Short mmCIF file of C-alpha atoms and ligand atoms in Angstrom, two decimals:
data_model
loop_
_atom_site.label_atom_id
_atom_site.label_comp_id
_atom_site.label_asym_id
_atom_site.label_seq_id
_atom_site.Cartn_x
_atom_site.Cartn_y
_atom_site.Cartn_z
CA UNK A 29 122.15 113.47 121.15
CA UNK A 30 125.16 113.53 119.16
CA UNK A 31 125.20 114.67 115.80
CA UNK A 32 125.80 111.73 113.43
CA UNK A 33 129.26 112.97 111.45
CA UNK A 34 128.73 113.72 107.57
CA UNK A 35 128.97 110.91 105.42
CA UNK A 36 130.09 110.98 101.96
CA UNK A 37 129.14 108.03 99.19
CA UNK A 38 131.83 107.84 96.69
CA UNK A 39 132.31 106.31 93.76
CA UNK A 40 128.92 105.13 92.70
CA UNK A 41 126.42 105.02 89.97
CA UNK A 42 123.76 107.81 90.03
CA UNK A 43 119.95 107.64 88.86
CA UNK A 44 119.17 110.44 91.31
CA UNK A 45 115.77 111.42 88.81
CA UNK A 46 116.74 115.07 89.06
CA UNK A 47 119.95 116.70 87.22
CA UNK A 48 121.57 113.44 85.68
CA UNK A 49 126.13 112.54 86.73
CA UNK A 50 127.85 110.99 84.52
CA UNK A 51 130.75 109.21 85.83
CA UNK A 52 131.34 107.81 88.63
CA UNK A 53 129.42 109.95 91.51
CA UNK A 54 129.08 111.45 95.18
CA UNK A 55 126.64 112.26 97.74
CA UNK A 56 127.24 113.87 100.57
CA UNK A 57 124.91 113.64 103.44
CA UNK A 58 124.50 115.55 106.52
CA UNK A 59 121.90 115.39 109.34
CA UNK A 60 119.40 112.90 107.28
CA UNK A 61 119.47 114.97 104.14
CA UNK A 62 121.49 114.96 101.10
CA UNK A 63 122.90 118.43 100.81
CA UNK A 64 125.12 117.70 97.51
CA UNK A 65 125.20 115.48 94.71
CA UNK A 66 127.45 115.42 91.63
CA UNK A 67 130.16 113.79 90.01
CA UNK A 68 133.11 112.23 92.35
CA UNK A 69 135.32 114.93 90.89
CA UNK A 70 133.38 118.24 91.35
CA UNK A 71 133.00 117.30 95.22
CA UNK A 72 133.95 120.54 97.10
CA UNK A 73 137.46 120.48 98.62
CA UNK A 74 135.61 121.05 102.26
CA UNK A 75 133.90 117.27 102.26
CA UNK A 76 136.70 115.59 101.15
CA UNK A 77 137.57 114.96 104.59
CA UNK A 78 134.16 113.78 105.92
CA UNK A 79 133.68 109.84 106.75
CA UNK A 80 133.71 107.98 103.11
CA UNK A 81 132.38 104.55 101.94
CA UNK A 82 133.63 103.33 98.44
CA UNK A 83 130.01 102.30 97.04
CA UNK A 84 132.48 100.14 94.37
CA UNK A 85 130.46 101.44 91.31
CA UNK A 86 127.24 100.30 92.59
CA UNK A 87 124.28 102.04 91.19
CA UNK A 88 121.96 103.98 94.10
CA UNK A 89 118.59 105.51 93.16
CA UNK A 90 116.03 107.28 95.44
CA UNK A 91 114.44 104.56 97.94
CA UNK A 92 111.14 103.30 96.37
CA UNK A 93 108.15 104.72 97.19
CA UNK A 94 104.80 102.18 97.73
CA UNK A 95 102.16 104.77 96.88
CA UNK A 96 99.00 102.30 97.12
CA UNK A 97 98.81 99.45 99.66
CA UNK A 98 96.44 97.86 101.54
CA UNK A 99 98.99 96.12 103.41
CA UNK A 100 97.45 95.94 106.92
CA UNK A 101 94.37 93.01 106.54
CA UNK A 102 93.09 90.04 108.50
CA UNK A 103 93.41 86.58 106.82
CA UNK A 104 93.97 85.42 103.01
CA UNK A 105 92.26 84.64 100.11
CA UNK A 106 94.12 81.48 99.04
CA UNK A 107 90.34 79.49 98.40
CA UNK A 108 89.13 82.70 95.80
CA UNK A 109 92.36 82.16 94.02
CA UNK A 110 91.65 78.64 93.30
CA UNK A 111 88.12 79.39 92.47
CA UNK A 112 89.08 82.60 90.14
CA UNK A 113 91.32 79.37 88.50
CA UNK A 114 88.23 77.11 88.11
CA UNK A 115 86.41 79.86 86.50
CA UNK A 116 84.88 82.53 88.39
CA UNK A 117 85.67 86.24 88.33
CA UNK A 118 86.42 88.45 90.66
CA UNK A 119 83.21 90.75 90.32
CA UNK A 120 81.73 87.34 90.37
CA UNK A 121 82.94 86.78 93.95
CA UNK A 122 82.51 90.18 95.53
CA UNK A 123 78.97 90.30 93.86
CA UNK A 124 78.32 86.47 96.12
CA UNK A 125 80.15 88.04 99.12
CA UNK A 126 83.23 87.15 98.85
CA UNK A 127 86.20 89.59 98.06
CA UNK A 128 86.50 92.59 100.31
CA UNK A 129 83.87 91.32 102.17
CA UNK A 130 85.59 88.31 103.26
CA UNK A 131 88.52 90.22 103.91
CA UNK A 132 86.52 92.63 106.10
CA UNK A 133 85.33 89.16 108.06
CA UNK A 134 88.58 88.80 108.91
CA UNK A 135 90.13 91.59 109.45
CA UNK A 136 87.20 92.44 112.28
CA UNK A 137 87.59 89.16 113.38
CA UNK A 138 91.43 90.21 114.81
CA UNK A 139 92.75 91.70 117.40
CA UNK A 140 94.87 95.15 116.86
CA UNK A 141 98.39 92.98 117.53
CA UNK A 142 97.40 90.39 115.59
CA UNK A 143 97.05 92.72 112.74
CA UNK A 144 99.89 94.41 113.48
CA UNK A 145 102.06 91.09 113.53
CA UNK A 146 100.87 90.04 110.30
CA UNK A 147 101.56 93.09 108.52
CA UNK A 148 104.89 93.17 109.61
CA UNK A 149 106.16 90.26 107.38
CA UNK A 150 104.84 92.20 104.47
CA UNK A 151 106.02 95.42 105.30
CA UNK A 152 109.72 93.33 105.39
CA UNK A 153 109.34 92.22 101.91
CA UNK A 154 108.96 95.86 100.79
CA UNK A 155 111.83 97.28 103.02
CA UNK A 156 114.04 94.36 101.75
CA UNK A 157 113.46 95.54 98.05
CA UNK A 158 114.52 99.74 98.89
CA UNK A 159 110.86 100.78 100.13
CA UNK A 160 111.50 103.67 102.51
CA UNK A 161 108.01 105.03 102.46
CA UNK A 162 104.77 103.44 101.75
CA UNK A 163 100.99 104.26 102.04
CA UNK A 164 98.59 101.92 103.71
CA UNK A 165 94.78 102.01 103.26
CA UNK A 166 91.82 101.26 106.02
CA UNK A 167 88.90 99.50 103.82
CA UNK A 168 88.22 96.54 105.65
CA UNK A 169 86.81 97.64 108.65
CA UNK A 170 83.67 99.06 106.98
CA UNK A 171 82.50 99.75 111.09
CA UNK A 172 83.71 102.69 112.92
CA UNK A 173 86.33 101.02 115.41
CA UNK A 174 87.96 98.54 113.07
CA UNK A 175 88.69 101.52 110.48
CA UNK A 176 90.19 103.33 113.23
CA UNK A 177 91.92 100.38 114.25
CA UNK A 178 93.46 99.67 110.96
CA UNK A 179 94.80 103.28 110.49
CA UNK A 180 96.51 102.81 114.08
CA UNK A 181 98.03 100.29 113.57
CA UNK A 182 99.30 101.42 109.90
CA UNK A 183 100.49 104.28 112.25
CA UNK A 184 102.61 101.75 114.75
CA UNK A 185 104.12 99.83 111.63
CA UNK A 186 106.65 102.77 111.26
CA UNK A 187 107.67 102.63 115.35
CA UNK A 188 108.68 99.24 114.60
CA UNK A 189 111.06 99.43 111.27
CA UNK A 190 112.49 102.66 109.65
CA UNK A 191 110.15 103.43 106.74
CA UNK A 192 107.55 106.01 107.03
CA UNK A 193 104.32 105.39 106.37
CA UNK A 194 101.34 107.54 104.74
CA UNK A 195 98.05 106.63 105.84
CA UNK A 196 94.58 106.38 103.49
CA UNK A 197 91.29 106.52 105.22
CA UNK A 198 89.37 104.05 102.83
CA UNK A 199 85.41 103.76 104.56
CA UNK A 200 84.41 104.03 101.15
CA UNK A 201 85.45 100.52 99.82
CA UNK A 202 82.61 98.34 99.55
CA UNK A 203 79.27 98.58 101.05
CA UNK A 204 78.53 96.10 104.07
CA UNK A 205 76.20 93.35 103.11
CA UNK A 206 72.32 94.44 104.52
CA UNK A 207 73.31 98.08 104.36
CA UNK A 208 72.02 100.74 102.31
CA UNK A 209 74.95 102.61 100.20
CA UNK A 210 73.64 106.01 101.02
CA UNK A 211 73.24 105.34 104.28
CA UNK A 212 76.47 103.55 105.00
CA UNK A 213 78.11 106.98 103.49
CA UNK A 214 76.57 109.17 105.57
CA UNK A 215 75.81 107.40 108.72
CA UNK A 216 79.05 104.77 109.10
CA UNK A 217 81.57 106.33 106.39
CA UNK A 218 81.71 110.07 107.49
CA UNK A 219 81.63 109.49 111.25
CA UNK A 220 84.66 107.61 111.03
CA UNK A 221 86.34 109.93 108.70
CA UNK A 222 86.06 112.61 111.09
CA UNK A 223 87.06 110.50 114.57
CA UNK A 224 90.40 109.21 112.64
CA UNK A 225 91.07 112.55 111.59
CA UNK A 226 90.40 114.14 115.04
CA UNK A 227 92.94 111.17 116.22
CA UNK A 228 95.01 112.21 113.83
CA UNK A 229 95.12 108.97 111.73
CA UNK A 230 94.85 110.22 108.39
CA UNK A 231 96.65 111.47 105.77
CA UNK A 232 95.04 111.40 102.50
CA UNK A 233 90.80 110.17 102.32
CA UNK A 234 90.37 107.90 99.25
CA UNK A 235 87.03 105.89 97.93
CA UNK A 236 86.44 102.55 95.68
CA UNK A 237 84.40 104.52 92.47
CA UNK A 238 83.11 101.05 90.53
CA UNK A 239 80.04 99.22 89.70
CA UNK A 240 80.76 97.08 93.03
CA UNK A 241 81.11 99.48 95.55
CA UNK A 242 79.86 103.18 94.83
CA UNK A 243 78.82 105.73 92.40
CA UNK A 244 80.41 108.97 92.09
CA UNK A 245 78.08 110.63 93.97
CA UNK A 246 78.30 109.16 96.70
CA UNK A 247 82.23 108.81 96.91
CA UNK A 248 82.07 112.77 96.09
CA UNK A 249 80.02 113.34 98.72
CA UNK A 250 83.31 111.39 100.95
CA UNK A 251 85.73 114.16 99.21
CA UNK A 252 83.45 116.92 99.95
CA UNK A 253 83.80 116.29 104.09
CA UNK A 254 87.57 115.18 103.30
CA UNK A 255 87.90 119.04 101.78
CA UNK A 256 86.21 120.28 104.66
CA UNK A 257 89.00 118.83 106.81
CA UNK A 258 91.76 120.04 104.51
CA UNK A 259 93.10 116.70 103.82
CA UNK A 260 93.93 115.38 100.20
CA UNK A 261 92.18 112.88 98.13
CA UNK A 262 92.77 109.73 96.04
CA UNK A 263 90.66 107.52 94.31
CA UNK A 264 90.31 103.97 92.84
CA UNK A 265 89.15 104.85 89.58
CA UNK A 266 88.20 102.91 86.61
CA UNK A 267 89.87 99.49 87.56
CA UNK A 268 86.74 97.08 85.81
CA UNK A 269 84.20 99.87 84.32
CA UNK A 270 84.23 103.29 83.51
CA UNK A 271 82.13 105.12 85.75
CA UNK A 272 83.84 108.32 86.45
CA UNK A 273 86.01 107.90 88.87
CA UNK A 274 89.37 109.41 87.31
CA UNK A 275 86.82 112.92 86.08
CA UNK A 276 85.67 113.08 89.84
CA UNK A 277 89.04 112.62 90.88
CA UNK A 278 90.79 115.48 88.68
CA UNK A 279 87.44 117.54 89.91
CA UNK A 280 88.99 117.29 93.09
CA UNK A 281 92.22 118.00 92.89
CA UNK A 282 93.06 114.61 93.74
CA UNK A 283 96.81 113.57 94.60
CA UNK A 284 96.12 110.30 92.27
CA UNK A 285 93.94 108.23 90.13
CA UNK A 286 94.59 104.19 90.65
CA UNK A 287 93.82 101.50 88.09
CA UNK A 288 92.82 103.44 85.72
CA UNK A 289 92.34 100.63 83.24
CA UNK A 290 89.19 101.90 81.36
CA UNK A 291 90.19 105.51 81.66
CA UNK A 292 89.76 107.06 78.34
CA UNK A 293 91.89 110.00 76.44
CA UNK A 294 89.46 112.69 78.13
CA UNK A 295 90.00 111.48 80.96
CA UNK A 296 93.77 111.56 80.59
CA UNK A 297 93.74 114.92 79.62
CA UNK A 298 91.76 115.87 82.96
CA UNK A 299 94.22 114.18 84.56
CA UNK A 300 96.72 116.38 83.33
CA UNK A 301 94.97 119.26 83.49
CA UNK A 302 94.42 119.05 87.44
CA UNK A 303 98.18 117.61 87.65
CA UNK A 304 96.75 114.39 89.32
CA UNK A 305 99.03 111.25 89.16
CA UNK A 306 98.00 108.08 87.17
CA UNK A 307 99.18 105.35 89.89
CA UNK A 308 99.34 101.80 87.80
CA UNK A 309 99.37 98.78 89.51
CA UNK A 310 100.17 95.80 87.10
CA UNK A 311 99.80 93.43 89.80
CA UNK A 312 96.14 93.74 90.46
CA UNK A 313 95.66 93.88 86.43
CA UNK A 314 98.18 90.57 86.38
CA UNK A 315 96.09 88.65 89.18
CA UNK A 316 92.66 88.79 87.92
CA UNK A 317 93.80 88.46 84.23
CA UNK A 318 92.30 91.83 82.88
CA UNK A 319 92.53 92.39 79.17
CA UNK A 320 91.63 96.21 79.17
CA UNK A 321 95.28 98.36 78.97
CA UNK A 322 95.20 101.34 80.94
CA UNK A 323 95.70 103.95 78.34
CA UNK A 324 99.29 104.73 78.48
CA UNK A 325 99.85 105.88 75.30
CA UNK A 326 97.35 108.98 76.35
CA UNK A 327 98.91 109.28 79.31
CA UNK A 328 102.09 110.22 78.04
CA UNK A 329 101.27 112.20 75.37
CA UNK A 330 99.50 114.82 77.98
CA UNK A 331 101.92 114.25 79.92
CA UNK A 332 99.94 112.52 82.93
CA UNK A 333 103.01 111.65 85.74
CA UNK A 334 102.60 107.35 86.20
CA UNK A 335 103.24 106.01 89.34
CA UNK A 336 103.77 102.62 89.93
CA UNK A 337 102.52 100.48 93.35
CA UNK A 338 102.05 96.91 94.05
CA UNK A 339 98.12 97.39 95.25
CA UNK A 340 99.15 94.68 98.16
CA UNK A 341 96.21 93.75 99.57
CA UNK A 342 94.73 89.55 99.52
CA UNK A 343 92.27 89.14 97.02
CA UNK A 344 93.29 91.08 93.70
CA UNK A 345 97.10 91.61 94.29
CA UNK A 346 98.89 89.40 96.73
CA UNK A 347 101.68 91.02 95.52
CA UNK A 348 104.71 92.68 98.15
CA UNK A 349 107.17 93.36 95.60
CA UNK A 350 108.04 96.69 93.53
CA UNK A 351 110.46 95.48 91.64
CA UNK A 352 108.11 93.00 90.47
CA UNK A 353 105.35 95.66 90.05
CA UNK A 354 108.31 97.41 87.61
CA UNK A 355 108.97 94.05 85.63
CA UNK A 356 105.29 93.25 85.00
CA UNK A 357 104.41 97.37 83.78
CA UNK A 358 107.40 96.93 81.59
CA UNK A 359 106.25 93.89 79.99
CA UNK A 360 102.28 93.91 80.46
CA UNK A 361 101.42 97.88 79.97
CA UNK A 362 105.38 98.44 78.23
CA UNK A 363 106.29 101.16 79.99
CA UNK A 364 110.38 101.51 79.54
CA UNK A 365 112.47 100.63 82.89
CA UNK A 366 113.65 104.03 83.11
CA UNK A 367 109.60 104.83 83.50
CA UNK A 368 108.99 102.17 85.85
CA UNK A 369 111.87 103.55 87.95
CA UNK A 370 110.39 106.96 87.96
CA UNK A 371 107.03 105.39 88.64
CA UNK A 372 108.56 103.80 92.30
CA UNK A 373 110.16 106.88 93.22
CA UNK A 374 109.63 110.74 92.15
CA UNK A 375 105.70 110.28 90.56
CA UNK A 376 104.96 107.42 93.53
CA UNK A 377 105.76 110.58 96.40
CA UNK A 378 104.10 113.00 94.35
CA UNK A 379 100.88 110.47 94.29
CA UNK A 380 101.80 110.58 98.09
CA UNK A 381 101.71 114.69 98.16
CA UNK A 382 105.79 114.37 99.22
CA UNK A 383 108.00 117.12 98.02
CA UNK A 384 111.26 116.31 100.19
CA UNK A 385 111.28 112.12 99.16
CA UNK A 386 111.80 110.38 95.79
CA UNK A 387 114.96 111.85 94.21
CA UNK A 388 118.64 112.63 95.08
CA UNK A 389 118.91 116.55 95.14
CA UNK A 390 120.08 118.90 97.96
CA UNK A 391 117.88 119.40 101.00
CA UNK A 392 115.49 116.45 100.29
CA UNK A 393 115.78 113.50 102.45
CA UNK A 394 118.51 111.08 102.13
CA UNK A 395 116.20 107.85 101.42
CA UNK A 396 118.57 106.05 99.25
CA UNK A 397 118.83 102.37 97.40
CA UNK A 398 122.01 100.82 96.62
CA UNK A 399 122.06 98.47 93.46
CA UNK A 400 124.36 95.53 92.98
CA UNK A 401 123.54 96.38 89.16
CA UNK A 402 125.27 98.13 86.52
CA UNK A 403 122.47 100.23 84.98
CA UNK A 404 119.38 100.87 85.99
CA UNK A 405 117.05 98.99 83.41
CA UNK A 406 118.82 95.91 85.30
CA UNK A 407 116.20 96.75 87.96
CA UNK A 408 112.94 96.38 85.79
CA UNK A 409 114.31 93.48 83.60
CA UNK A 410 115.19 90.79 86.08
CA UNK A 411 112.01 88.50 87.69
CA UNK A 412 111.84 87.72 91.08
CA UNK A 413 115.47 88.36 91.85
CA UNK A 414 116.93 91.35 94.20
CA UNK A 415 119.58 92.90 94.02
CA UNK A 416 119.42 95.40 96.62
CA UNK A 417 122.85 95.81 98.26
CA UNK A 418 121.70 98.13 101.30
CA UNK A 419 118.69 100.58 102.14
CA UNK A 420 119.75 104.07 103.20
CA UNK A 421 116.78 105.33 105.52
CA UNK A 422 117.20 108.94 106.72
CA UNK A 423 120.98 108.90 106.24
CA UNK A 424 120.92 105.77 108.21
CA UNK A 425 122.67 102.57 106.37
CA UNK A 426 119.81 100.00 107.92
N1 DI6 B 514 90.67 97.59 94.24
C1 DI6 B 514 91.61 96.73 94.48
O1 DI6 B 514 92.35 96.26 93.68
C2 DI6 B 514 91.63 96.45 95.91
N2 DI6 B 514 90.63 97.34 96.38
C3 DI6 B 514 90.10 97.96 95.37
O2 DI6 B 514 89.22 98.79 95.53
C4 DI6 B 514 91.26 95.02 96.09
C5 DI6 B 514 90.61 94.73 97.34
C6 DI6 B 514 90.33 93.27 97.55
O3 DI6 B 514 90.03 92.50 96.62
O4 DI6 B 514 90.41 92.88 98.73
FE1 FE B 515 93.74 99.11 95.90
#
């Protein structure tokens, strides 16, 4: 195959999240990676010959990063979202059966394809917004085949459009109605844990901690086997209780902590301590009207990296759109824009365990956004408009 020729971006606006340009700016890019970055006028004498495109002034940050979806699902929850209008809460529903459960329903209730083909709009509305890499979740298979299924086709999502995806093995989401917790843990959960990882289906192992689904024992006892295997952990922590979730997860080394509403300062600081990532998702906290504030305040002060994801998934955050995520943790949880844009790209791949993905520096990859905007707050403080002017996806203007 033929080398694709360098490629040099001139003339552009840089939030590359790593050493700041000022000035109008370069990047040159060879073989899918950037391998310099700097102001228009420092660009070495040697690559002022390669192919150039005159970005006009246009602002380009790292592509966004989706670092918590649960984008692949069977059917919608349209009828809980009128009922969560006429009154009735969302622990309400999953504690009658609805919620995941329903979801679960559905999602056994398709075929592979037909999973895949409904995913794909989704996945569309992310790319269409600068997503180059995103995380999907299993969690609504709650049987052994249909959580393998769901990871595989996750997996066949990025043949089909150039993103790469990150996979979550999620068996610990909610415990099937008739079924002992305990038992579902060690008798369905772990099984399939270890067949998708012997297919080689997962990436990261993560677990719903929450009065709901399960105690902290029993998701630890989910980390412990996902140790054993050497694969990273995640967890949803803290989202309507505090139960323990975000100490287990720091306990484990986890990659991330999600929701994280009713986290506390201690558990901020053990956040910190184990270098886990807070991952925020305003959506979920927009959709079911929660009150409770994560504790951002906390976060920052010990310095707790926040990530920012949309949580897509039907019942608690229909939601496929970052920069929407970035509006609402501006204005809900006021986070500043330039957080929110760190929050979608260099914390959302560290929540992801990527070092080469998430900011514009030599040698990482050359997953790039181009802005029709002027500065970069422009991205967080518009609602429901997008100005992405093209996606750059490996070095490859798509
Ligand atoms: N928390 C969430 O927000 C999603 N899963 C979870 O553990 C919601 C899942 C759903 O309502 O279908
Ligand atoms: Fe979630």
């Amino acid at each position: 195959m033929q080398r694709p020729l360098p490629l040099v971006l001139s003339n552009a606006r840089l939030a590359t999240m790593a050493d700041p340009v000022s000035g109008p700016g370069a990047i040159l890019i060879e073989d899918g990676l950037v391998t310099w970055v700097g102001a228009q006028a420092d660009l070495p004498t040697a690559h002022a010959r390669a192919k150039q495109r005159d970005m006009q002034g246009r602002l380009i940050t790292p592509a966004f990063v989706d670092c918590h979806t649960h984008l692949v699902h069977g059917g919608h929850r349209a009828r809980e979202f009128e009922m969560r209008l006429e009154g009735a809460s969302y622990e309400e529903l999953a504690r009658a059966g609805g919620g995941i459960m329903s979801t679960v329903t559905a999602t056994r209730a398709a075929s592979e394809d037909q999973l895949l083909t409904t995913a794909l709009p989704r996945l569309d509305a992310l790319l269409a917004e600068g997503v180059s890499c995103m995380e999907v979740k299993s969690g609504y298979g709650l049987d052994h085949d249909t959580e393998l299924t769901m990871l595989r086709v996750a997996r066949r999502l990025a043949s089909l459009r150039p993103v790469r995806i990150r996979t979550s093995f999620l068996g610990a989401h909610a415990v099937p109605k008739g079924v002992n917790a305990d038992s579902y843990i060690d008798e369905i959960c772990i099984p399939a844990l270890r067949a998708a990882h012997a297919q080689g289906l997962v990436d990261a192992v993560d677990g719903f901690c929450e009065n709901i689904a399960f105690t902290p024992a029993q998701i630890a006892r989910v980390l412990d086997v996902a140790q054993s295997l050497g694969l990273p952990v995640k967890l949803h922590a803290e989202q309507l209780s505090h139960m323990g979730g975000t100490a287990l997860a720091a306990q484990f080394g986890a990659l991330s902590a999600d929701h994280v509403e009713y986290a506390t300062e201690a558990d901020a600081r053990a956040l910190a301590a184990a270098g886990t990532v807070a991952v925020l998702l305003p959506g979920a906290f927009y959709a079911i009207r929660e009150t409770q504030m994560p504790p951002i305040k906390a976060f920052r002060a010990h310095g707790v990296p926040m990530a920012l994801a949309t949580d897509c998934n039907p019942g608690s955050s229909p939601l496929t759109s970052l920069l929407l995520a970035m509006n609402m943790a501006c204005t809900l949880f006021r986070l500043t824009p330039d957080e929110a844009l760190r929050g979608v790209t260099t914390h959302a791949a560290r929540a992801l365990g990527l070092r080469d993905t998430g900011a514009i520096a030599p040698g990482l990859r050359a997953d790039l956004a181009v802005w029709n905007v002027e500065t970069p707050a422009e991205l967080a403080y518009r609602i429901g408009f997008n100005p992405l002017y093209q996606r750059i996806f490996g070095g490859q203007p798509c």
